[in-house]
XYZ file of C-alpha atoms in Angstrom:
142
model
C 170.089 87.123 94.535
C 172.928 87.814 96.496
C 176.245 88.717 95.392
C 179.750 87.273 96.697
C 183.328 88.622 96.443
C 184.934 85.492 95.336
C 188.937 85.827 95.123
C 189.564 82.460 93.158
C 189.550 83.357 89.476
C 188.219 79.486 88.680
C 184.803 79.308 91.841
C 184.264 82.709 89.952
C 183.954 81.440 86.508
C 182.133 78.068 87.857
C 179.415 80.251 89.786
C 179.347 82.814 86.549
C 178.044 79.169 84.786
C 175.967 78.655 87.539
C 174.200 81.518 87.331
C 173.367 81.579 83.843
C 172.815 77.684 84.639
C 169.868 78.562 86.509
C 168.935 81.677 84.759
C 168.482 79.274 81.441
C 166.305 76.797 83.433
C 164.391 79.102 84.923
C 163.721 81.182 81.410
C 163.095 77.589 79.660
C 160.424 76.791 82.611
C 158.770 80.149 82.266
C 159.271 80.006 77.753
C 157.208 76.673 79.162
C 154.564 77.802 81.168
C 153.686 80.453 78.638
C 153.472 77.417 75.771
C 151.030 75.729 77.978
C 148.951 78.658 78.550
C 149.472 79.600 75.386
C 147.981 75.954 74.309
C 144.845 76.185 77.096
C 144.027 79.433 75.620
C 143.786 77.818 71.831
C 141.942 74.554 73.286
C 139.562 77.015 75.118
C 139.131 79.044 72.234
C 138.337 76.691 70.052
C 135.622 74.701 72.067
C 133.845 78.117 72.515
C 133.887 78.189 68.660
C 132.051 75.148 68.283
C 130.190 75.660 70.840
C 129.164 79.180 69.349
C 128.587 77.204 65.883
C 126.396 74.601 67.132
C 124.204 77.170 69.033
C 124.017 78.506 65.851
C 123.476 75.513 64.122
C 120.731 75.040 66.515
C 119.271 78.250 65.852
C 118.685 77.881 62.281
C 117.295 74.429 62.635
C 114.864 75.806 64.711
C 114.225 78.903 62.483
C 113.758 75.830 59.568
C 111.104 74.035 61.906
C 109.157 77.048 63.094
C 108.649 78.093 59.676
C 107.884 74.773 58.449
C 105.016 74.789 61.361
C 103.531 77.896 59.760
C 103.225 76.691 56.437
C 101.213 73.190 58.018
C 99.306 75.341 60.162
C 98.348 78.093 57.339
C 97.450 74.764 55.085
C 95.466 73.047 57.834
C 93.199 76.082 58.929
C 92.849 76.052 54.914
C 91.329 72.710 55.473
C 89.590 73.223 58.663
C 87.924 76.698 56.642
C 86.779 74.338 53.753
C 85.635 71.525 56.063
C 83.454 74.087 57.934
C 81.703 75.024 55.200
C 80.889 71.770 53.466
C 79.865 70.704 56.910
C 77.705 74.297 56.784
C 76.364 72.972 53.369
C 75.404 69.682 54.290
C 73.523 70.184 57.010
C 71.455 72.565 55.881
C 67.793 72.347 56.104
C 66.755 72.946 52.627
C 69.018 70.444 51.713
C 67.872 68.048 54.825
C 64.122 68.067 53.140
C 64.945 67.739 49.582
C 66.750 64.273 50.625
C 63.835 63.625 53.114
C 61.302 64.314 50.527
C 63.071 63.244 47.016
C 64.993 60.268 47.938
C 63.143 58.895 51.392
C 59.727 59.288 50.303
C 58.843 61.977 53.373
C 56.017 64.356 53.389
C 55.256 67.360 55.460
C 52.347 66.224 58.276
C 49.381 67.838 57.476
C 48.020 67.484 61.292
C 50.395 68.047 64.220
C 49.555 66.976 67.559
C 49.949 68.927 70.700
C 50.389 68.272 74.025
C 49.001 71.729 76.255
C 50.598 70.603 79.335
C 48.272 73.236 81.552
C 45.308 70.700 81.095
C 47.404 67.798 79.912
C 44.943 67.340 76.676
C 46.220 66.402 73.477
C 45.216 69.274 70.673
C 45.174 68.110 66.845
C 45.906 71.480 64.736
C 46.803 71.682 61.464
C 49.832 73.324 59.925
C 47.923 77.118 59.862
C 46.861 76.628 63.331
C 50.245 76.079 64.681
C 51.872 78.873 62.515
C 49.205 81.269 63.845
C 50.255 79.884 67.480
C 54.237 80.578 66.509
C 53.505 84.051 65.500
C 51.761 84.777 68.578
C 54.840 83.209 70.565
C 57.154 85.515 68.943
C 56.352 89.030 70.979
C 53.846 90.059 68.604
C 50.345 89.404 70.684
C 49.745 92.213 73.060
């Protein structure tokens, strides 16, 4: 700003209005400038609260979900544990020849034939022959 010696009373009081003229305008676009920041500081804010929120949101929806997998995977290994052993019970051999012998009409084979495939004859034995044979098999014949 530069100042000026002015001798007529009236250009002195007409710059003096000037002055403060401009000094208003420029204080009003400043005030403004401020207000607008001011306002893109509160609209920033306030999407990085909902942003925040809905990451949180998120978070506990998942939390909800994860634990909901737990509980169907605790209740189907329950399932898979009980399935196991009724497939363990069913197949079981005792159980296999009772319903062979009880409700089929099956029989244990008194003869069993053999095929010796070192002279490729066929061997009748009976049920003592072969379990002699087994226990000889089994590490105990010298």
């Amino acid at each position: 700003m530069e100042v000026r010696i002015i001798s007529d009373p009236m250009k002195a009081d007409t710059r003096r209005r000037e002055i403060k003229t401009s000094s208003k305008r420029e204080v009003t676009k400043i005030s403004e400038i401020y207000v607008c920041l001011a306002a893109i500081m509160l609209i920033g804010i306030m999407l990085l609260g909902g942003i925040y929120t809905n990451i949180c949101a998120k978070n506990v929806q998942s939390q909800y979900r994860l634990e909901d997998l737990r509980e169907e995977k605790a209740k189907l290994e329950k399932e898979r544990l009980s399935l196991r052993l009724e497939v363990n019970k069913l197949s079981s051999l005792e159980r296999i020849e009772k319903i062979a012998e009880k409700e089929l009409g099956m029989a244990h084979p008194a003869n069993r034939y053999i095929l010796d495939m070192r002279n490729h004859s066929v061997l009748q034995a009976s049920l003592t022959d072969i379990a002699a044979a087994d226990s000889g098999l089994d590490g105990s014949r010298e």
